[in-house]
Short mmCIF file of C-alpha atoms in Angstrom, two decimals:
data_model
loop_
_atom_site.label_atom_id
_atom_site.label_comp_id
_atom_site.label_asym_id
_atom_site.label_seq_id
_atom_site.Cartn_x
_atom_site.Cartn_y
_atom_site.Cartn_z
CA UNK A 1 17.29 1.03 -20.90
CA UNK A 2 15.45 0.06 -17.74
CA UNK A 3 18.54 0.91 -15.64
CA UNK A 4 18.83 4.28 -17.41
CA UNK A 5 15.21 5.06 -16.73
CA UNK A 6 15.66 4.14 -13.14
CA UNK A 7 18.66 6.47 -12.77
CA UNK A 8 16.78 9.36 -14.38
CA UNK A 9 13.85 8.79 -12.08
CA UNK A 10 16.17 8.69 -9.08
CA UNK A 11 17.73 11.98 -10.13
CA UNK A 12 14.39 13.59 -10.59
CA UNK A 13 13.23 12.29 -7.17
CA UNK A 14 16.40 13.73 -5.46
CA UNK A 15 15.89 17.03 -7.18
CA UNK A 16 12.28 17.04 -5.77
CA UNK A 17 13.71 16.58 -2.33
CA UNK A 18 16.21 19.48 -2.89
CA UNK A 19 13.31 21.65 -4.06
CA UNK A 20 11.32 20.65 -0.86
CA UNK A 21 14.26 21.77 1.24
CA UNK A 22 14.66 25.09 -0.48
CA UNK A 23 10.99 26.04 -0.44
CA UNK A 24 10.70 25.08 3.25
CA UNK A 25 13.42 27.71 3.87
CA UNK A 26 11.50 30.35 1.93
CA UNK A 27 10.41 32.30 5.04
CA UNK A 28 14.03 33.19 5.61
CA UNK A 29 13.76 35.43 2.55
CA UNK A 30 12.13 37.97 4.84
CA UNK A 31 15.61 38.64 6.19
CA UNK A 32 16.53 40.03 2.79
CA UNK A 33 13.77 42.63 3.26
CA UNK A 34 15.04 43.48 6.72
CA UNK A 35 18.53 43.80 5.36
CA UNK A 36 17.29 46.17 2.67
CA UNK A 37 15.59 48.31 5.32
CA UNK A 38 18.79 48.56 7.27
CA UNK A 39 20.63 49.70 4.12
CA UNK A 40 18.00 52.29 3.50
CA UNK A 41 18.40 53.69 7.03
CA UNK A 42 22.19 53.79 6.73
CA UNK A 43 22.30 55.44 3.27
CA UNK A 44 19.08 57.50 3.26
CA UNK A 45 19.51 61.07 2.02
CA UNK A 46 17.68 63.37 -0.35
CA UNK A 47 20.29 62.63 -3.05
CA UNK A 48 20.12 58.78 -2.79
CA UNK A 49 16.45 58.20 -1.80
CA UNK A 50 15.20 57.55 -5.29
CA UNK A 51 18.00 55.09 -6.13
CA UNK A 52 17.61 53.35 -2.81
CA UNK A 53 13.78 52.90 -3.24
CA UNK A 54 14.38 51.38 -6.69
CA UNK A 55 17.00 49.12 -5.34
CA UNK A 56 14.88 48.11 -2.28
CA UNK A 57 11.95 47.26 -4.60
CA UNK A 58 14.15 45.04 -6.69
CA UNK A 59 15.57 43.33 -3.54
CA UNK A 60 12.06 42.70 -2.20
CA UNK A 61 10.70 41.23 -5.41
CA UNK A 62 12.68 37.90 -5.38
CA UNK A 63 12.08 37.51 -1.59
CA UNK A 64 8.32 37.94 -2.09
CA UNK A 65 8.42 35.70 -5.21
CA UNK A 66 10.17 32.99 -3.12
CA UNK A 67 7.66 33.05 -0.36
CA UNK A 68 4.71 33.17 -2.84
CA UNK A 69 6.08 30.30 -4.92
CA UNK A 70 6.50 28.21 -1.75
CA UNK A 71 2.88 28.62 -1.02
CA UNK A 72 1.82 27.85 -4.58
CA UNK A 73 3.97 24.69 -4.58
CA UNK A 74 2.45 23.55 -1.39
CA UNK A 75 -0.95 23.87 -2.97
CA UNK A 76 0.19 22.09 -6.23
CA UNK A 77 -0.06 25.18 -8.39
CA UNK A 78 0.54 25.20 -11.27
CA UNK A 79 -0.53 21.66 -11.94
CA UNK A 80 1.97 19.58 -13.91
CA UNK A 81 5.07 21.36 -12.76
CA UNK A 82 7.82 18.83 -12.00
CA UNK A 83 11.07 19.18 -10.05
CA UNK A 84 12.96 20.53 -13.13
CA UNK A 85 10.44 23.35 -13.65
CA UNK A 86 10.64 24.35 -9.96
CA UNK A 87 14.49 24.21 -10.12
CA UNK A 88 14.53 26.75 -12.97
CA UNK A 89 12.29 29.14 -10.91
CA UNK A 90 14.49 28.72 -7.92
CA UNK A 91 17.61 29.56 -9.87
CA UNK A 92 15.97 32.56 -11.37
CA UNK A 93 14.93 33.83 -7.93
CA UNK A 94 18.41 33.30 -6.39
CA UNK A 95 20.12 34.88 -9.40
CA UNK A 96 17.81 37.90 -9.29
CA UNK A 97 18.34 38.34 -5.57
CA UNK A 98 22.18 37.88 -5.75
CA UNK A 99 22.47 40.32 -8.67
CA UNK A 100 20.26 42.91 -6.90
CA UNK A 101 22.40 42.72 -3.83
CA UNK A 102 25.62 42.73 -5.80
CA UNK A 103 24.69 45.69 -8.00
CA UNK A 104 23.15 47.62 -5.19
CA UNK A 105 25.92 46.97 -2.81
CA UNK A 106 28.53 47.95 -5.35
CA UNK A 107 26.72 51.26 -5.94
CA UNK A 108 26.55 51.93 -2.22
CA UNK A 109 30.22 51.25 -1.89
CA UNK A 110 30.86 54.12 -4.34
CA UNK A 111 28.70 56.61 -2.66
CA UNK A 112 29.22 55.93 1.04
CA UNK A 113 31.72 56.82 3.64
CA UNK A 114 33.88 54.39 5.62
CA UNK A 115 31.07 53.70 8.18
CA UNK A 116 28.45 53.09 5.52
CA UNK A 117 30.93 50.88 3.69
CA UNK A 118 31.16 48.72 6.75
CA UNK A 119 27.39 48.53 6.93
CA UNK A 120 26.83 47.35 3.38
CA UNK A 121 29.72 44.87 3.58
CA UNK A 122 28.27 43.36 6.79
CA UNK A 123 24.75 43.22 5.23
CA UNK A 124 26.17 41.48 2.12
CA UNK A 125 28.02 38.87 4.33
CA UNK A 126 24.86 38.42 6.31
CA UNK A 127 22.76 37.73 3.16
CA UNK A 128 25.32 35.13 1.98
CA UNK A 129 25.37 33.53 5.40
CA UNK A 130 21.63 33.41 5.67
CA UNK A 131 21.26 31.61 2.40
CA UNK A 132 24.00 29.05 3.19
CA UNK A 133 21.34 26.27 3.87
CA UNK A 134 20.73 26.55 0.04
CA UNK A 135 23.96 24.59 -0.49
CA UNK A 136 21.55 21.52 -0.61
CA UNK A 137 21.11 22.77 -4.21
CA UNK A 138 24.50 24.23 -5.04
CA UNK A 139 23.46 25.79 -8.31
CA UNK A 140 21.02 28.16 -6.52
CA UNK A 141 23.45 29.04 -3.84
CA UNK A 142 26.23 29.96 -6.25
CA UNK A 143 23.86 32.08 -8.33
CA UNK A 144 23.30 34.11 -5.26
CA UNK A 145 26.71 34.47 -3.69
CA UNK A 146 28.93 34.74 -6.81
CA UNK A 147 27.32 37.95 -8.22
CA UNK A 148 27.62 39.60 -4.78
CA UNK A 149 31.29 38.86 -4.15
CA UNK A 150 32.23 39.40 -7.76
CA UNK A 151 30.72 42.82 -8.02
CA UNK A 152 31.90 43.81 -4.59
CA UNK A 153 35.48 42.71 -5.47
CA UNK A 154 35.43 44.72 -8.76
CA UNK A 155 34.13 47.83 -7.02
CA UNK A 156 36.59 47.54 -4.11
CA UNK A 157 39.55 46.94 -6.39
CA UNK A 158 38.72 49.88 -8.72
CA UNK A 159 37.62 52.43 -6.12
CA UNK A 160 39.56 54.66 -3.66
CA UNK A 161 38.23 52.71 -0.55
CA UNK A 162 40.90 52.26 2.12
CA UNK A 163 42.32 48.75 1.91
CA UNK A 164 40.09 48.23 -1.08
CA UNK A 165 42.56 45.91 -2.89
CA UNK A 166 42.91 43.69 0.16
CA UNK A 167 39.06 43.60 0.64
CA UNK A 168 38.70 42.71 -3.09
CA UNK A 169 41.10 39.85 -2.69
CA UNK A 170 39.28 38.73 0.39
CA UNK A 171 36.03 38.83 -1.48
CA UNK A 172 37.38 36.68 -4.33
CA UNK A 173 38.98 34.18 -1.92
CA UNK A 174 35.81 33.94 0.17
CA UNK A 175 33.66 33.52 -2.97
CA UNK A 176 35.88 30.64 -4.08
CA UNK A 177 36.07 29.07 -0.60
CA UNK A 178 32.28 29.23 -0.18
CA UNK A 179 31.85 27.65 -3.69
CA UNK A 180 34.15 24.84 -2.77
CA UNK A 181 32.54 24.33 0.71
CA UNK A 182 29.03 24.44 -0.94
CA UNK A 183 30.15 21.84 -3.47
CA UNK A 184 31.48 19.47 -0.83
CA UNK A 185 28.80 19.80 1.75
CA UNK A 186 26.12 20.00 -0.94
CA UNK A 187 27.20 16.68 -2.40
CA UNK A 188 27.01 15.14 1.03
CA UNK A 189 23.62 16.43 1.61
CA UNK A 190 22.54 15.27 -1.85
CA UNK A 191 24.00 11.81 -1.05
CA UNK A 192 22.03 11.75 2.20
CA UNK A 193 18.85 12.67 0.33
CA UNK A 194 19.59 10.01 -2.22
CA UNK A 195 20.17 7.39 0.47
CA UNK A 196 16.93 8.48 2.23
CA UNK A 197 15.08 8.10 -1.02
CA UNK A 198 16.63 4.71 -1.79
CA UNK A 199 15.77 3.56 1.77
CA UNK A 200 12.19 4.70 1.31
CA UNK A 201 11.97 2.87 -2.04
CA UNK A 202 13.52 -0.17 -0.59
CA UNK A 203 10.96 -0.15 2.32
CA UNK A 204 8.16 0.21 -0.18
CA UNK A 205 9.50 -2.63 -2.23
CA UNK A 206 9.88 -4.81 0.82
CA UNK A 207 6.29 -3.95 1.81
CA UNK A 208 5.12 -4.87 -1.62
CA UNK A 209 7.10 -8.15 -1.57
CA UNK A 210 5.77 -8.81 1.85
CA UNK A 211 2.19 -8.24 0.72
CA UNK A 212 2.79 -10.40 -2.40
CA UNK A 213 4.29 -13.17 -0.26
CA UNK A 214 1.38 -12.93 2.13
CA UNK A 215 -1.14 -13.21 -0.76
CA UNK A 216 0.91 -16.15 -2.23
CA UNK A 217 0.79 -17.85 1.25
CA UNK A 218 -2.86 -17.31 1.54
CA UNK A 219 -3.37 -18.75 -1.98
CA UNK A 220 -1.10 -21.61 -1.17
CA UNK A 221 -3.09 -22.43 2.00
CA UNK A 222 -6.31 -22.29 -0.04
CA UNK A 223 -4.84 -24.60 -2.69
CA UNK A 224 -3.52 -26.94 -0.03
CA UNK A 225 -6.68 -27.13 2.10
CA UNK A 226 -9.47 -26.58 -0.55
CA UNK A 227 -10.97 -28.67 -3.32
CA UNK A 228 -10.39 -26.71 -6.54
CA UNK A 229 -13.65 -27.72 -8.17
CA UNK A 230 -16.24 -27.23 -5.47
CA UNK A 231 -14.48 -24.80 -3.16
CA UNK A 232 -15.16 -27.09 -0.14
CA UNK A 233 -12.46 -28.18 2.24
CA UNK A 234 -10.37 -31.17 1.05
CA UNK A 235 -9.55 -34.37 2.98
CA UNK A 236 -6.53 -32.76 4.67
CA UNK A 237 -8.50 -29.87 6.07
CA UNK A 238 -11.30 -32.31 7.15
CA UNK A 239 -8.83 -34.37 9.14
CA UNK A 240 -7.35 -31.26 10.79
CA UNK A 241 -10.87 -30.09 11.69
CA UNK A 242 -11.70 -33.53 13.19
CA UNK A 243 -8.51 -33.47 15.29
CA UNK A 244 -9.37 -29.99 16.55
CA UNK A 245 -12.96 -31.08 17.41
CA UNK A 246 -12.35 -34.16 19.49
CA UNK A 247 -15.43 -33.64 21.68
CA UNK A 248 -19.05 -34.19 20.90
CA UNK A 249 -19.41 -34.28 17.11
CA UNK A 250 -21.07 -36.18 14.22
CA UNK A 251 -19.67 -37.30 11.01
CA UNK A 252 -21.74 -37.53 7.79
CA UNK A 253 -20.28 -39.30 4.74
CA UNK A 254 -22.31 -38.27 1.69
CA UNK A 255 -22.24 -40.07 -1.57
CA UNK A 256 -24.09 -39.10 -4.74
CA UNK A 257 -26.31 -41.93 -5.91
CA UNK A 258 -25.60 -43.31 -9.46
CA UNK A 259 -23.21 -40.50 -10.18
CA UNK A 260 -21.22 -42.65 -12.68
CA UNK A 261 -24.39 -43.08 -14.70
CA UNK A 262 -24.99 -39.35 -14.60
CA UNK A 263 -21.46 -38.61 -15.75
CA UNK A 264 -21.55 -41.10 -18.50
CA UNK A 265 -24.99 -39.94 -19.72
CA UNK A 266 -24.39 -36.21 -19.73
CA UNK A 267 -20.62 -35.70 -19.86
CA UNK A 268 -17.98 -34.46 -17.47
CA UNK A 269 -18.94 -30.78 -17.86
CA UNK A 270 -22.49 -31.46 -16.55
CA UNK A 271 -21.00 -33.92 -14.10
CA UNK A 272 -18.74 -31.26 -12.62
CA UNK A 273 -21.62 -28.83 -12.49
CA UNK A 274 -23.62 -31.44 -10.57
CA UNK A 275 -20.77 -31.82 -8.06
CA UNK A 276 -20.61 -28.00 -7.57
CA UNK A 277 -24.39 -27.76 -6.95
CA UNK A 278 -24.31 -30.70 -4.50
CA UNK A 279 -21.38 -29.04 -2.72
CA UNK A 280 -23.39 -25.81 -2.50
CA UNK A 281 -26.36 -27.74 -1.08
CA UNK A 282 -24.15 -29.27 1.63
CA UNK A 283 -22.59 -25.88 2.48
CA UNK A 284 -25.93 -24.16 2.91
CA UNK A 285 -27.13 -26.96 5.16
CA UNK A 286 -24.60 -26.45 7.90
CA UNK A 287 -23.60 -23.66 10.32
CA UNK A 288 -20.76 -21.47 9.03
CA UNK A 289 -17.77 -21.49 11.30
CA UNK A 290 -18.98 -24.26 13.51
CA UNK A 291 -19.37 -27.15 11.02
CA UNK A 292 -17.24 -28.20 7.99
CA UNK A 293 -18.20 -29.66 4.64
CA UNK A 294 -15.46 -31.31 2.67
CA UNK A 295 -14.96 -33.27 -0.56
CA UNK A 296 -13.23 -36.56 -0.21
CA UNK A 297 -12.87 -37.07 -3.86
CA UNK A 298 -14.99 -38.10 -6.85
CA UNK A 299 -18.71 -37.95 -5.80
CA UNK A 300 -18.02 -38.55 -2.11
CA UNK A 301 -18.34 -35.78 0.56
CA UNK A 302 -18.11 -35.53 4.33
CA UNK A 303 -19.59 -33.22 6.87
CA UNK A 304 -18.42 -32.71 10.46
CA UNK A 305 -21.10 -31.30 12.83
CA UNK A 306 -19.71 -29.85 16.04
CA UNK A 307 -21.42 -30.00 19.47
CA UNK A 308 -24.92 -31.24 18.45
CA UNK A 309 -26.87 -34.04 20.00
CA UNK A 310 -27.43 -37.12 17.78
CA UNK A 311 -31.05 -36.15 17.21
CA UNK A 312 -30.12 -32.70 16.08
CA UNK A 313 -27.31 -34.02 13.92
CA UNK A 314 -29.75 -36.50 12.21
CA UNK A 315 -32.06 -33.57 11.40
CA UNK A 316 -29.11 -31.80 9.73
CA UNK A 317 -28.33 -35.01 7.74
CA UNK A 318 -31.96 -35.15 6.60
CA UNK A 319 -31.77 -31.51 5.70
CA UNK A 320 -28.74 -32.23 3.55
CA UNK A 321 -30.54 -35.07 1.77
CA UNK A 322 -33.58 -32.96 1.22
CA UNK A 323 -31.64 -29.96 -0.14
CA UNK A 324 -29.82 -32.16 -2.63
CA UNK A 325 -33.10 -33.82 -3.76
CA UNK A 326 -34.50 -30.29 -4.31
CA UNK A 327 -31.70 -29.35 -6.75
CA UNK A 328 -33.72 -30.47 -9.82
CA UNK A 329 -36.46 -28.07 -8.80
CA UNK A 330 -34.19 -25.21 -7.91
CA UNK A 331 -31.82 -25.53 -10.82
CA UNK A 332 -33.86 -27.07 -13.59
CA UNK A 333 -31.59 -25.66 -16.29
CA UNK A 334 -28.39 -26.93 -14.71
CA UNK A 335 -29.46 -30.36 -13.40
CA UNK A 336 -30.36 -32.93 -16.03
CA UNK A 337 -32.19 -35.32 -13.80
CA UNK A 338 -33.07 -36.04 -10.16
CA UNK A 339 -29.98 -36.19 -7.89
CA UNK A 340 -30.03 -37.87 -4.57
CA UNK A 341 -27.44 -38.83 -1.93
CA UNK A 342 -26.92 -41.64 0.48
CA UNK A 343 -25.57 -40.53 3.88
CA UNK A 344 -23.67 -42.65 6.42
CA UNK A 345 -23.96 -41.24 9.96
CA UNK A 346 -21.76 -41.66 12.93
CA UNK A 347 -21.93 -39.81 16.36
CA UNK A 348 -19.52 -39.26 19.28
CA UNK A 349 -20.68 -38.07 22.69
CA UNK A 350 -18.47 -36.20 25.32
CA UNK A 351 -18.81 -38.94 27.87
CA UNK A 352 -17.88 -41.63 25.51
CA UNK A 353 -14.57 -40.89 23.77
CA UNK A 354 -14.25 -42.33 20.34
CA UNK A 355 -11.24 -42.03 18.09
CA UNK A 356 -11.59 -40.36 14.70
CA UNK A 357 -10.68 -43.62 13.04
CA UNK A 358 -13.51 -45.37 14.69
CA UNK A 359 -15.94 -42.53 13.87
CA UNK A 360 -14.85 -42.72 10.17
CA UNK A 361 -15.22 -46.56 10.10
CA UNK A 362 -18.76 -46.33 11.51
CA UNK A 363 -19.87 -43.67 9.07
CA UNK A 364 -18.34 -45.81 6.14
CA UNK A 365 -20.21 -48.79 7.38
CA UNK A 366 -23.42 -46.74 7.62
CA UNK A 367 -22.96 -45.38 4.12
CA UNK A 368 -22.59 -48.94 2.81
CA UNK A 369 -25.89 -49.94 4.52
CA UNK A 370 -27.60 -46.83 3.08
CA UNK A 371 -26.58 -47.82 -0.40
CA UNK A 372 -27.65 -51.38 0.09
CA UNK A 373 -30.97 -50.22 1.63
CA UNK A 374 -32.14 -48.43 -1.51
CA UNK A 375 -30.18 -45.14 -1.47
CA UNK A 376 -31.53 -41.59 -0.94
CA UNK A 377 -31.48 -42.09 2.81
CA UNK A 378 -29.55 -41.53 6.05
CA UNK A 379 -28.28 -44.55 7.88
CA UNK A 380 -26.87 -44.80 11.46
CA UNK A 381 -24.82 -47.94 11.72
CA UNK A 382 -26.92 -50.75 10.18
CA UNK A 383 -30.19 -48.83 10.92
CA UNK A 384 -31.52 -46.82 7.94
CA UNK A 385 -33.48 -43.71 8.94
CA UNK A 386 -36.86 -43.29 7.18
CA UNK A 387 -36.64 -40.22 5.08
CA UNK A 388 -39.78 -40.44 2.92
CA UNK A 389 -42.25 -39.68 5.69
CA UNK A 390 -44.04 -36.32 6.03
CA UNK A 391 -42.31 -35.53 9.38
CA UNK A 392 -38.82 -35.78 7.80
CA UNK A 393 -39.84 -33.68 4.84
CA UNK A 394 -41.30 -30.98 7.10
CA UNK A 395 -38.13 -30.92 9.25
CA UNK A 396 -35.92 -30.65 6.19
CA UNK A 397 -38.10 -27.83 4.76
CA UNK A 398 -38.18 -25.98 8.03
CA UNK A 399 -34.38 -26.05 8.42
CA UNK A 400 -33.83 -25.07 4.79
#
């Protein structure tokens, strides 16, 4: 069923391209009006003028209709018309034009002399030749040329025109030949349109697949480098960031104090919410794009501060501690009790290169000391930094 719908849609899309080609050629319909004027000039007489004017009006009508419908189609009027509806209109226009030229031409053959006969035959041939591009939609082309050649052949064969029988035979043969040529060339043009359409659809599908693949790659990168709970960087991204920032930098290892007790007392849902809020506090304490906050796992986090002096980095560490301690005030409905963190601090200067492994070991040792020194504090090496004084609190508040 899906394949059938796809084929129907493909056929409709090709028909739409055929209609585009026909309506783009609509201005050529003006030639039919010029041809009618030439016929009027050649056959004009007091006895024929009424019939010629009626015929000329009928010839002009489909030409004007073709041009007007091209303008309407360009403007999308009427709304809701699909390729099939436009194809019906096109066939009606071409049939009307072909019949008008066939009937009018046959009538002129019966009333004209040899010179006038030559004129109308040439005009009929010119009309068929000018509409040859319509072979892109063979049904329309045949509806135009078959009535002309058929009516001319009948008139030539039944009249007393010199060489009428031969001209009638030539008309029939030419009609058949043009129908065969139109069928062959039209099928090739239709195939070209179909291939063009399929190439366009393939390009669109490839673009869609490429966009989907790009989205999938971005999602994979996010999943690979991001902690799914907190949205912070994970350990892999942290190590990549540390390797990319081998110059002056500071490492903070942040551990939530007594988190196991919090988790056991209030459950994993509240415990996860606590982790998310602590992660947000860490993220808002650093400079976006220049520093990186990451989750090691469990209740342990890490922050890399790039290109800050040790004093500036310590102020950031105290800001982190203060922001976490403020969570109970800021999120009273989400935090069940006071939450604090212990922070191990390690620093690396430009003039004293220090491997990342050493920086990590120093921060780990400092964290151990912060825990043993009473928690809720920043510790550099084995030296805990006082965080309960007014100056530290003012610094933390000012930077927050």
